[in-house]
Amino acid sequence: MARDERGVTAQSEDFAAWYNEVVFKAGLVDRGPAKGTMVIRPYGYRLWELLQSELDRRIKDTGHENAYFPLLIPESYLGREAEHVEGFSPELAVVTHAGGKMLEEPLVVRPTSETIIGEMMAKWISSHRDLPLLLNQWANVVRWELRPRMFLRTTEFLWQEGHTAHAEEAAARRETMLALDIYHEVARELAAMPVVPGEKTPGERFAGAVATYTIEGMMRDGRALQSGTSHYMGTNFASAFDIRYTGEADREELCHTTSWGMSTRMIGGIVMTHGDDKGLVFPPRLAPHQVVIVPITRGGNVAVEDAADDLARRLRSAGVRARVDARPQLTPGFKYNEWEMRGVPIRLELGPRDLEAGTVMMVRRLGDGKQAVPIDSLPETMPGVLDDFQAFLLARATAFRDSHTRTVDNWEDFADAVSTGWGLALHCGNSTCEEEIKSLTAATPRCVPLGGEPETGVCVRCGAASAYGKRVIFGRAY
Amino acid sequence: MARDERGVTAQSEDFAAWYNEVVFKAGLVDRGPAKGTMVIRPYGYRLWELLQSELDRRIKDTGHENAYFPLLIPESYLGREAEHVEGFSPELAVVTHAGGKMLEEPLVVRPTSETIIGEMMAKWISSHRDLPLLLNQWANVVRWELRPRMFLRTTEFLWQEGHTAHAEEAAARRETMLALDIYHEVARELAAMPVVPGEKTPGERFAGAVATYTIEGMMRDGRALQSGTSHYMGTNFASAFDIRYTGEADREELCHTTSWGMSTRMIGGIVMTHGDDKGLVFPPRLAPHQVVIVPITRGGNVAVEDAADDLARRLRSAGVRARVDARPQLTPGFKYNEWEMRGVPIRLELGPRDLEAGTVMMVRRLGDGKQAVPIDSLPETMPGVLDDFQAFLLARATAFRDSHTRTVDNWEDFADAVSTGWGLALHCGNSTCEEEIKSLTAATPRCVPLGGEPETGVCVRCGAASAYGKRVIFGRAY
């Protein structure tokens, strides 16, 4: 790969081009043959595995159990919940033939699993003793995408989908918020994404939900990325699939259900939250390689190579994901550029003179310049260096988000705010008004932030009385 | 669930009925709505996760990287390797419509991923420096099953599929055997299945492979279960997908590829290797619950319940997967039966008198009777108790396998041996003769065991000169 092939378009010049170039050139992804599908390459998949293991642990720690439900769902299942089928029909991939024959009833490739899990819940739940039923599934889902973008909108993606059933509305609503809290923590503490948790307005709700909650992240082009959602379904799916329990008084009652999901879309979110003109910047807690050691050995230097291997081993023993880039055919300078483009948080350069002095040159992917540090101290200090870098990324992203979010009270300011970031505005809650705003500015209501202060007044667009009791975040979105 | 609902058919009476009853009643699985599909319930899925994490670690430790390839494959891809398409065509599920339109080219739901991974390998490999390329994928696959059986033959199943490319035949053949070794170790050390590793005869090879290796387990009805396979593809897929590299001398060469897979079928293998008339018996290293504590508290006894919880906590701190069954509405006797049926290796019964004496009654799922043991010693001794039980299961299964395997040199003995187990016989290697044996006895050549002694002579059926240079294992198979 020649130097110029690795150069990427500047973010300021064309953010979409920048994104597309880095995800391919950094080896995160490749295009699948079927429209809108992606191959997640090892470097991207490792990031997903690290996110997955942390998210899975939190899901289990809160009492949920993993299970697996079939990929193929009878087409008729989707029709049982009217809003659900309307929402998903245009995106379905349909199996009509199997085993050499035409099927009597077509099967859809799951776009989400509420229906098939609802059917099983109805079978498994009979008494209040069977509740709450707390399930989670790691799976692939398929939604036909007309305008695919790697990780952000792909015909197939990977996710977890939690599905729970409860006796009481209050318990189901608590569950909905618990899942949102987990997503908030994972996004903030692991991905260093300062997402805003909030409730979706009715027009942006999941198909079939009573309430939808979201965490919204701000990308470096000022757009919003919905990064995880949690839905309270009321008794909609329980009615459609007959999910009932016998209560204490021997009366049959409908369950209250929830569902919630986080997906490989998060990889795109990490890329667009932290990346810069040199390429990716990965938060240490999810970086496949936290530290790359580049030995500087013109024509081979066994002592330097051994010292690099030894340092990598000691760092790994200290719990650091460290690797040596020993490729003999490439120059150190080439490697520096490549690992910068691939977003490795910390680079260690080790040459014969460094080795003599007992030091390495430590270079952070962002922030401070080069720094000579004693080799022997690194296994002890590196975890702290990585924590600091993690905190630095969160602070940087938070500052970016805050400097691109404006409280706006008139239409001019609103239009200006959503052209480069988010506008915090009062809105009437009317869907016609929402549509008008969208057609004029491409901005949509991202959420009503949970943390927002109570406030009422008039709609920023139409001047009618405001809804929601607080300001709404508007922005253009992925 | 009343007592009689939990009773299961005796293995000796009807093994197939026994299997079907235990996998459903123990809560491992449920039936999906589409023909031949299954729902893997939390108790079954947890077993799979434990197997998966151990297998995944071994795959990574040997230098492979995980990636993810699309579910939907253009139909034309399968046609590029002639034997491959012939082998899989009858089992394909085909997506013909998506996004509300008929597709120009139908997409098959992957039955295995050689073709789509081959296409990507061709793109990613150019120089010998790109080799070996060592990939693995955890995924769902779909093969239309006319006679489905839970875990053993289902329309959709979960597996890992390794796919590697190498410059030299020798390296690819070593890789094929490395994967087989990993499967052998996982089956033997974790699942306590004394599988026999060997090579498949040409008639039993994977569609498109040059050589197929297998681990074959013996189930408690004497039948064989192919429990993992590893294939050397030669240059067949490299030719079909143009997977080439430029060698040292600047010459373009075809790669040698391998693939290998282990699936949720292993769950069925564990059930049928260890289970008995009371139900499941799980090997401790894969058991979702290794120890269940049943507090004996008529009408509630806080001291006993607290002691049970405390013991469970201390066992968990010692790395033991322990849980308390505190369900107030059920009797201890009911719980004993249920956890026996569900295969928990060790049960601890704790009543007021035991607590006074500072002991619990320890009951192994198989083998020795009840035994009073000091509560305080358990966190220290339990790992050893579990190891002993694991070793006991492997020894028991090995003795069963050996007592149901006979070296046979004439047709009568052969027919007798394969009616209750395996026959070790010399065979001519002729496919017509294989077919004849199958139609007369339902037995097929399971493998030519790697460990078999060199031996030649005449075919047990037709009397022609023997092939393979050693005896072949014949048996009826799942």
Coordinates of C-alpha atoms in Angstrom, one line a residue, chain A residues 245-442:
Chain A
Y245 CA -50.3 -14.6 33.2
T246 CA -52.5 -15.7 36.0
G247 CA -52.2 -13.2 38.8
E248 CA -52.5 -13.7 42.5
A249 CA -56.3 -13.5 42.4
D250 CA -56.4 -16.2 39.7
R251 CA -57.3 -13.6 37.1
E252 CA -55.7 -13.7 33.6
E253 CA -53.8 -10.5 32.8
L254 CA -51.8 -9.2 29.9
C255 CA -48.1 -8.8 30.4
H256 CA -46.2 -5.6 29.8
T257 CA -43.2 -6.1 27.5
T258 CA -40.1 -4.2 26.6
S259 CA -37.4 -4.5 24.0
W260 CA -34.0 -2.8 23.6
G261 CA -31.1 -3.0 21.2
M262 CA -27.5 -1.9 20.5
S263 CA -25.8 -2.8 17.3
T264 CA -22.6 -2.7 15.1
R265 CA -23.7 0.8 14.3
M266 CA -21.8 1.7 17.4
I267 CA -18.6 1.0 15.5
G268 CA -19.6 3.8 13.1
G269 CA -20.4 6.0 16.1
I270 CA -16.9 5.5 17.6
V271 CA -15.3 6.3 14.2
M272 CA -17.3 9.5 13.8
T273 CA -17.0 10.7 17.4
H274 CA -13.2 10.5 17.7
G275 CA -11.6 10.3 14.3
D276 CA -9.6 13.1 12.7
D277 CA -7.9 13.9 9.4
K278 CA -5.2 11.3 10.1
G279 CA -7.8 8.6 10.4
L280 CA -9.3 6.7 13.3
V281 CA -8.8 7.4 17.0
F282 CA -9.9 4.4 19.2
P283 CA -10.8 4.7 22.9
P284 CA -8.4 2.5 24.8
R285 CA -11.1 0.4 26.5
L286 CA -12.3 -0.8 23.1
A287 CA -9.1 -0.6 21.0
P288 CA -8.1 -4.0 19.5
H289 CA -4.4 -2.8 20.0
Q290 CA -4.0 -0.3 22.8
V291 CA -0.2 -0.1 22.3
V292 CA 1.8 -0.8 19.2
I293 CA 5.6 -1.0 19.5
V294 CA 7.6 -0.2 16.4
P295 CA 11.2 -1.4 16.6
I296 CA 13.6 0.8 14.6
T297 CA 16.0 -1.6 13.1
R298 CA 17.7 -0.7 9.8
G299 CA 18.6 -4.0 8.3
G300 CA 17.7 -5.9 11.5
N301 CA 18.9 -5.5 15.1
V302 CA 18.2 -8.5 17.2
A303 CA 18.7 -6.7 20.5
V304 CA 16.1 -4.1 19.6
E305 CA 13.7 -6.7 18.3
D306 CA 14.1 -8.9 21.4
A307 CA 13.6 -5.9 23.7
A308 CA 10.4 -4.9 21.8
D309 CA 9.0 -8.5 22.1
D310 CA 10.0 -8.6 25.8
L311 CA 8.3 -5.2 26.4
A312 CA 5.1 -6.4 24.6
R313 CA 5.0 -9.5 26.8
R314 CA 5.4 -7.5 30.0
L315 CA 2.7 -5.1 28.9
R316 CA 0.3 -8.0 28.1
S317 CA 1.0 -9.4 31.5
A318 CA -0.1 -6.1 33.0
G319 CA -3.4 -6.5 31.1
V320 CA -2.5 -4.2 28.2
R321 CA -3.3 -5.2 24.6
A322 CA 0.1 -4.6 23.1
R323 CA 1.7 -5.8 19.9
V324 CA 4.9 -5.4 18.0
D325 CA 4.9 -4.4 14.4
A326 CA 8.0 -6.3 13.2
R327 CA 7.2 -6.4 9.4
P328 CA 10.7 -6.2 7.9
Q329 CA 9.7 -4.8 4.5
L330 CA 8.3 -1.6 5.8
T331 CA 9.9 1.6 7.2
P332 CA 9.2 2.9 10.7
G333 CA 7.7 6.0 9.2
F334 CA 5.3 4.0 7.2
K335 CA 4.2 2.1 10.3
Y336 CA 3.8 5.3 12.3
N337 CA 1.4 6.6 9.6
E338 CA -0.5 3.3 9.3
W339 CA -1.1 2.9 13.1
E340 CA -2.1 6.5 13.4
M341 CA -4.6 5.9 10.6
R342 CA -5.9 2.8 12.3
G343 CA -6.4 4.7 15.5
V344 CA -4.1 2.9 18.0
P345 CA -4.0 5.0 21.2
I346 CA -0.3 4.7 22.1
R347 CA 2.7 4.1 19.9
L348 CA 6.1 3.2 21.3
E349 CA 9.2 3.7 19.2
L350 CA 12.2 1.8 20.2
G351 CA 15.6 2.2 18.5
P352 CA 19.2 1.2 19.4
R353 CA 19.9 4.5 21.1
D354 CA 16.7 4.3 23.1
L355 CA 17.5 0.8 24.2
E356 CA 21.0 2.0 25.3
A357 CA 19.3 4.7 27.4
G358 CA 16.7 2.3 28.7
T359 CA 13.9 4.4 27.3
V360 CA 11.3 4.3 24.5
M361 CA 9.6 7.2 22.8
M362 CA 5.9 7.3 23.7
V363 CA 3.5 9.0 21.3
R364 CA -0.2 9.5 22.1
R365 CA -2.5 9.4 19.1
L366 CA -3.8 12.8 20.1
G367 CA -2.7 15.5 22.5
D368 CA 0.9 15.8 23.9
G369 CA 3.9 15.3 21.7
K370 CA 6.6 12.7 22.0
Q371 CA 8.0 11.8 25.3
A372 CA 10.9 9.5 26.4
V373 CA 9.9 7.2 29.1
P374 CA 11.9 4.5 31.0
I375 CA 11.2 1.0 29.5
D376 CA 11.0 -0.7 32.9
S377 CA 8.3 1.7 34.2
L378 CA 5.9 1.0 31.4
P379 CA 4.2 -2.2 32.6
E380 CA 3.2 -0.3 35.7
T381 CA 2.4 3.1 34.2
M382 CA 0.7 2.1 30.9
P383 CA -2.7 1.3 32.4
G384 CA -2.8 4.8 33.8
V385 CA -1.6 6.4 30.5
L386 CA -4.5 4.5 28.8
D387 CA -7.0 5.6 31.4
D388 CA -5.9 9.2 30.9
F389 CA -6.2 9.0 27.2
Q390 CA -9.7 7.5 27.6
A391 CA -10.7 10.4 29.8
F392 CA -9.1 12.9 27.4
L393 CA -11.3 11.5 24.5
L394 CA -14.5 11.7 26.5
A395 CA -13.7 15.3 27.6
R396 CA -12.8 16.3 24.0
A397 CA -16.0 14.8 22.6
T398 CA -18.0 16.4 25.4
A399 CA -16.5 19.8 24.6
F400 CA -17.2 19.3 20.9
R401 CA -20.8 18.3 21.6
D402 CA -21.4 21.3 23.9
S403 CA -19.8 23.8 21.5
H404 CA -22.1 22.5 18.8
T405 CA -25.3 22.6 20.8
R406 CA -27.2 25.9 21.0
T407 CA -30.3 26.8 22.9
V408 CA -32.4 28.5 20.2
D409 CA -35.6 30.5 20.4
N410 CA -36.2 31.8 16.9
W411 CA -36.3 30.2 13.5
E412 CA -33.1 31.8 12.2
D413 CA -31.0 30.7 15.1
F414 CA -32.7 27.2 14.9
A415 CA -31.8 26.8 11.2
D416 CA -28.3 28.0 11.8
A417 CA -27.8 25.7 14.8
V418 CA -29.0 22.5 13.0
S419 CA -26.8 23.3 10.0
T420 CA -23.6 22.6 12.2
G421 CA -24.9 20.8 15.2
W422 CA -27.9 20.5 17.5
G423 CA -30.6 23.1 18.4
L424 CA -32.3 22.9 21.8
A425 CA -35.7 24.2 21.1
L426 CA -39.3 24.3 22.3
H427 CA -41.7 22.5 19.9
C428 CA -45.4 22.2 19.6
G429 CA -45.3 18.4 19.2
N430 CA -47.4 18.6 16.1
S431 CA -46.3 16.1 13.4
T432 CA -47.1 18.5 10.5
C433 CA -44.8 21.1 12.1
E434 CA -42.1 18.4 12.5
E435 CA -42.4 17.5 8.8
E436 CA -42.1 21.1 7.8
I437 CA -39.0 21.5 9.9
K438 CA -37.5 18.4 8.3
S439 CA -38.2 19.5 4.8
L440 CA -36.7 22.9 5.4
T441 CA -33.6 22.0 7.3
A442 CA -33.3 18.1 7.2

